[in-house]
């Protein structure tokens, strides 16, 4: 804890400001000074700035515990969750905040990840397509191998924060690319023995340039994922699986 | 004026709201969900440990059934709950777990054969049955007789929310994100929908519906430190309160969770203690057995939180710049367990404390966590006071939790309550017509517009952020774990001063579209009214029950206080809520008030308790020795659930006809 107890520094936040709904507004960076407190996170600092210096400052937080995925932004060049980023991490006390690229900007640091994620879910049909029968909720449930359940949960830990999308070079060049988030979810349902879809069905959705074959394997997704999800492994797995359907 | 019509309107896209929306859509009803945020970011996602359902698959859950779950829930509530509702809940919980498995939840499953667990600080080997292999597992939680909490590692809420939202997406249920409901449209008898403000454009939209279901979660953020997400501000309860007609139940019943990390108040799951974690003081001493020799760390939450506070008051807390705290020790569970079953806890410790919980103790302190109180509903989820208004989940006082909720029963309430109430909401929509009185709708839109104009163009000077902070401090200082008359009176009068000042709010940011200061200002006045119902209810209740602990009235008083507080706000300009009480009828209880099993039994008995106990004994003996548990239950307290949820729950013990006894060894 000793590191977090460092006290009294003056931090300089350089924050992207732009309100797309104001006809005359232009994007700009604005500097704010704030005194660092022990254990301060970007969440705490931004709220203090809003309460004490500029009540118009827009940003999104919900759980403030690294669970809900609302608060991803680019902090000193890297996309990450702001709520769990400690200010003590930045030795020179200079912190530059930019909104997550690749998403519709609502204003300042707030972007519309929700709209993007819902569209991807609808497009890729990211829900369990259960096999018929055996769904009587009054009877004993169908068994599942404990290992399979554990593996599914590992892939399901994605919080849809959008970091993988913003860190993806393919996505920057090809707007229709589904991103690591889309592929990770397909991999999750592909693995699920309860799902009725076959490899062929998945091939129709992601067996193309917008899916697994579009990925340039730069792996910004894996490097930045706040949940440490195994993107590389899953994309490779899906590629192999999709390639097999062509034989 | 923009008008949107629908059959079933749901406010809040967490688990409870989504489940009701799904039930509506299943019946072919037009359904719209409003949410402040994308559905998958809802606070439901933060539930870590699991949900209770008496599946009885694991060897440590053998012998479990609806009866045991019901009894644990009623005792946990300190007899403050509605026993009918607790029965409906216990009966449907296994169905909800199985339904969620069908929707994709990867519940943690049982592995047959021996496995090592930690019980009472010792490593114990338990042996799971061959037949249980692959069935849904359960872990131990506080205040329960059996291991009953079904889970997916420690991300249960996340898994459930994702599965249920995916189901909603598959059914094409629209969720209007970044849309804040700010008033209920009603005529004094029937609710007709809401007026909502778009948080991006600032546009006001009237949503007119046959049924309006409030599923906006709890009101934890009226406190300065809370485990709740920052959007859990009680605005849903305020909407009901501001009708002047609908009533809130038991608002003073606020739960403090024993183990939130210090100082930020982020939760570490009860699963830590359920899986064998211990609480230690500044000397490293495990103190809970000194206070609660039987249940120790796994006493009910209210009890553990009070014991921790008592222990810190004796000077046994660990000093820190943020005041005293205690330690949660999960090192004895071993690294593998921590890194698989308590993974979120590990991440939280690493990111916010910079420690490794597999080798370091976690600094914890009891922290506001759950709102047992909420919008009072009947057993079908409908407000008895305003037709067409429904409420579900933490937002509601349905009332299965009474004065203390068991761990694992809130996540369960969202999906079980949603499953049951969703069907009643659909019934209501089928049996009622859409009534559109545009004059009425316009009057509510105009009222909200005036409020916004006043904030932006008015002469007010009060700062909404400051008022909110002051309210939160008052609640922390005077309406906390231990309460007393003088402090509660002080809380009420200081909150009233703030409410007066809230009439003169003024904004620096004059934007009418996306404007965080305007959002704050619109909420703070509503939150203050909610805070006043909590403080006033607590001041009036001169007894201790569950999480409501009065230092000046330490006894549970069934004689005078076996009732539910109802608060309403009939006069919009008044500075106080109106309080009244709904009596709980002992003569109808399946489980009459008794000893909860913690500390000394000093409750003041209700005069009917003995009578009812005798009556129960008579009923049971009349049924004769052949009556099964279902017949006995039905004779004591018949309850109703929707037809499709009536079948009995099958259990592994039903199929293992002779083997169950052997396995239980």
Short mmCIF file of C-alpha atoms in Angstrom, two decimals, chain A residues 1 4-5 19 21-22 38-39 41 43-44 50-51 55-58 60-70 83-84 86 106 110-115 118 121-122 126-128 130 134-135 137-146 149 152-154 156-161 185 188-189 192 194 226-227, chain B residues 37-38 40-41 45-46 57 95 98-99 101-107 109-111 133-136 153 155 158-159 162 166 169-170 173 175 177-178 200-201 221 226-231 264-266 321-322 343-344 347 351-354 419 465 469 508-509 511 513-514 516-517 644 647-652:
data_model
loop_
_atom_site.label_atom_id
_atom_site.label_comp_id
_atom_site.label_asym_id
_atom_site.label_seq_id
_atom_site.Cartn_x
_atom_site.Cartn_y
_atom_site.Cartn_z
CA UNK A 1 0.00 0.00 0.00
CA UNK A 4 -0.52 4.62 -2.97
CA UNK A 5 0.12 6.62 0.15
CA UNK A 19 -19.36 18.47 -27.56
CA UNK A 21 -24.00 18.72 -30.26
CA UNK A 22 -22.68 22.31 -29.97
CA UNK A 38 -3.69 8.52 -1.41
CA UNK A 39 -5.12 5.67 -3.45
CA UNK A 41 -7.84 6.54 -9.25
CA UNK A 43 -12.38 7.70 -11.42
CA UNK A 44 -11.88 9.68 -8.22
CA UNK A 50 -16.40 17.66 -12.41
CA UNK A 51 -17.59 18.61 -8.93
CA UNK A 55 -19.55 20.47 -14.13
CA UNK A 56 -19.97 19.99 -17.88
CA UNK A 57 -17.24 17.33 -18.13
CA UNK A 58 -18.66 14.13 -19.63
CA UNK A 60 -19.00 7.26 -17.94
CA UNK A 61 -18.61 5.21 -14.81
CA UNK A 62 -20.98 2.68 -13.30
CA UNK A 63 -19.47 0.05 -11.00
CA UNK A 64 -16.13 1.85 -10.41
CA UNK A 65 -14.71 -1.61 -9.57
CA UNK A 66 -13.47 -2.92 -12.92
CA UNK A 67 -16.51 -5.14 -13.39
CA UNK A 68 -18.98 -3.35 -15.71
CA UNK A 69 -16.71 -2.14 -18.53
CA UNK A 70 -18.22 1.37 -18.79
CA UNK A 83 -11.80 3.24 -12.65
CA UNK A 84 -8.97 0.94 -11.70
CA UNK A 86 -4.25 4.48 -10.00
CA UNK A 106 -21.21 11.34 -27.13
CA UNK A 110 -18.03 9.47 -23.22
CA UNK A 111 -18.51 7.09 -26.16
CA UNK A 112 -21.42 4.91 -27.20
CA UNK A 113 -20.04 1.41 -26.69
CA UNK A 114 -23.53 0.12 -25.81
CA UNK A 115 -24.90 0.78 -29.26
CA UNK A 118 -25.88 -4.45 -29.25
CA UNK A 121 -24.75 -9.11 -30.83
CA UNK A 122 -27.63 -8.84 -33.29
CA UNK A 126 -24.47 -13.78 -29.90
CA UNK A 127 -26.80 -15.81 -27.76
CA UNK A 128 -27.18 -19.48 -26.97
CA UNK A 130 -30.25 -24.26 -27.51
CA UNK A 134 -34.40 -31.33 -22.35
CA UNK A 135 -35.35 -27.89 -21.10
CA UNK A 137 -37.15 -26.38 -15.59
CA UNK A 138 -38.93 -28.54 -13.04
CA UNK A 139 -36.72 -31.58 -13.66
CA UNK A 140 -33.08 -32.28 -12.86
CA UNK A 141 -30.85 -30.20 -15.14
CA UNK A 142 -28.80 -31.81 -17.89
CA UNK A 143 -25.26 -32.49 -16.67
CA UNK A 144 -22.31 -30.62 -18.18
CA UNK A 145 -18.69 -31.53 -17.75
CA UNK A 146 -17.14 -29.42 -14.97
CA UNK A 149 -18.28 -25.11 -17.58
CA UNK A 152 -16.92 -21.35 -20.84
CA UNK A 153 -16.71 -19.05 -17.87
CA UNK A 154 -13.12 -18.18 -18.77
CA UNK A 156 -17.32 -15.31 -20.80
CA UNK A 157 -15.41 -12.88 -18.61
CA UNK A 158 -15.46 -10.24 -21.36
CA UNK A 159 -17.04 -7.00 -20.04
CA UNK A 160 -17.64 -5.40 -23.46
CA UNK A 161 -15.49 -2.43 -22.51
CA UNK A 185 -18.07 -14.44 -28.12
CA UNK A 188 -17.57 -19.00 -26.44
CA UNK A 189 -20.76 -20.28 -28.12
CA UNK A 192 -20.75 -24.59 -25.62
CA UNK A 194 -25.62 -26.80 -25.40
CA UNK A 226 -8.33 -5.64 -18.99
CA UNK A 227 -9.64 -9.15 -18.32
CA UNK B 37 -26.72 2.68 -19.31
CA UNK B 38 -26.22 -0.31 -21.62
CA UNK B 40 -24.91 -5.38 -19.54
CA UNK B 41 -23.36 -2.64 -17.38
CA UNK B 45 -23.15 -7.72 -12.97
CA UNK B 46 -21.40 -6.93 -9.70
CA UNK B 57 -26.86 -31.60 -5.72
CA UNK B 95 -36.60 -23.42 -11.66
CA UNK B 98 -32.34 -24.44 -14.42
CA UNK B 99 -33.91 -21.97 -16.83
CA UNK B 101 -28.71 -23.04 -17.59
CA UNK B 102 -30.97 -23.41 -20.65
CA UNK B 103 -30.22 -19.80 -21.58
CA UNK B 104 -26.47 -20.32 -21.45
CA UNK B 105 -25.21 -19.68 -17.91
CA UNK B 106 -22.10 -21.86 -17.38
CA UNK B 107 -22.90 -22.73 -13.76
CA UNK B 109 -20.51 -27.99 -11.94
CA UNK B 110 -19.81 -30.81 -9.51
CA UNK B 111 -16.88 -33.16 -10.03
CA UNK B 133 -21.15 -35.43 -11.57
CA UNK B 134 -21.83 -32.52 -13.91
CA UNK B 135 -24.82 -31.19 -11.99
CA UNK B 136 -24.90 -27.62 -10.71
CA UNK B 153 -16.71 -18.87 -10.07
CA UNK B 155 -18.68 -13.79 -11.52
CA UNK B 158 -21.97 -11.16 -14.72
CA UNK B 159 -22.79 -14.57 -16.22
CA UNK B 162 -25.05 -11.61 -19.95
CA UNK B 166 -28.53 -12.10 -24.68
CA UNK B 169 -31.57 -9.43 -27.60
CA UNK B 170 -32.55 -12.73 -29.24
CA UNK B 173 -36.60 -6.48 -27.00
CA UNK B 175 -33.56 -1.25 -24.61
CA UNK B 177 -30.18 3.28 -23.36
CA UNK B 178 -29.14 6.52 -21.66
CA UNK B 200 -27.58 12.52 -24.73
CA UNK B 201 -30.00 14.93 -26.39
CA UNK B 221 -25.75 5.83 -2.96
CA UNK B 226 -21.38 2.00 -0.54
CA UNK B 227 -20.53 -1.16 -2.40
CA UNK B 228 -23.21 -0.18 -4.93
CA UNK B 229 -22.61 1.06 -8.44
CA UNK B 230 -22.77 4.84 -8.61
CA UNK B 231 -26.11 4.70 -10.44
CA UNK B 264 -13.02 2.57 -1.62
CA UNK B 265 -15.84 0.30 -0.47
CA UNK B 266 -15.66 -2.23 -3.29
CA UNK B 321 -5.46 6.85 7.45
CA UNK B 322 -9.08 6.01 6.65
CA UNK B 343 -10.75 -14.49 -9.31
CA UNK B 344 -12.64 -11.19 -9.29
CA UNK B 347 -8.30 -8.67 -9.46
CA UNK B 351 -5.90 -3.18 -8.80
CA UNK B 352 -7.23 -1.20 -5.89
CA UNK B 353 -5.02 -2.30 -3.00
CA UNK B 354 -1.88 -3.52 -4.71
CA UNK B 419 -39.86 -14.83 -13.49
CA UNK B 465 -22.82 18.21 -5.87
CA UNK B 469 -22.28 15.08 -0.46
CA UNK B 508 -23.22 26.65 -13.76
CA UNK B 509 -23.56 24.53 -16.89
CA UNK B 511 -26.71 23.14 -21.54
CA UNK B 513 -28.60 18.38 -23.73
CA UNK B 514 -25.89 16.16 -22.21
CA UNK B 516 -23.92 16.06 -15.94
CA UNK B 517 -24.70 18.90 -13.54
CA UNK B 644 -46.78 -22.80 -15.20
CA UNK B 647 -44.94 -28.25 -10.56
CA UNK B 648 -42.70 -29.67 -7.82
CA UNK B 649 -38.94 -29.44 -8.20
CA UNK B 650 -37.14 -32.69 -8.91
CA UNK B 651 -33.93 -33.33 -6.98
CA UNK B 652 -31.04 -35.74 -7.18
#
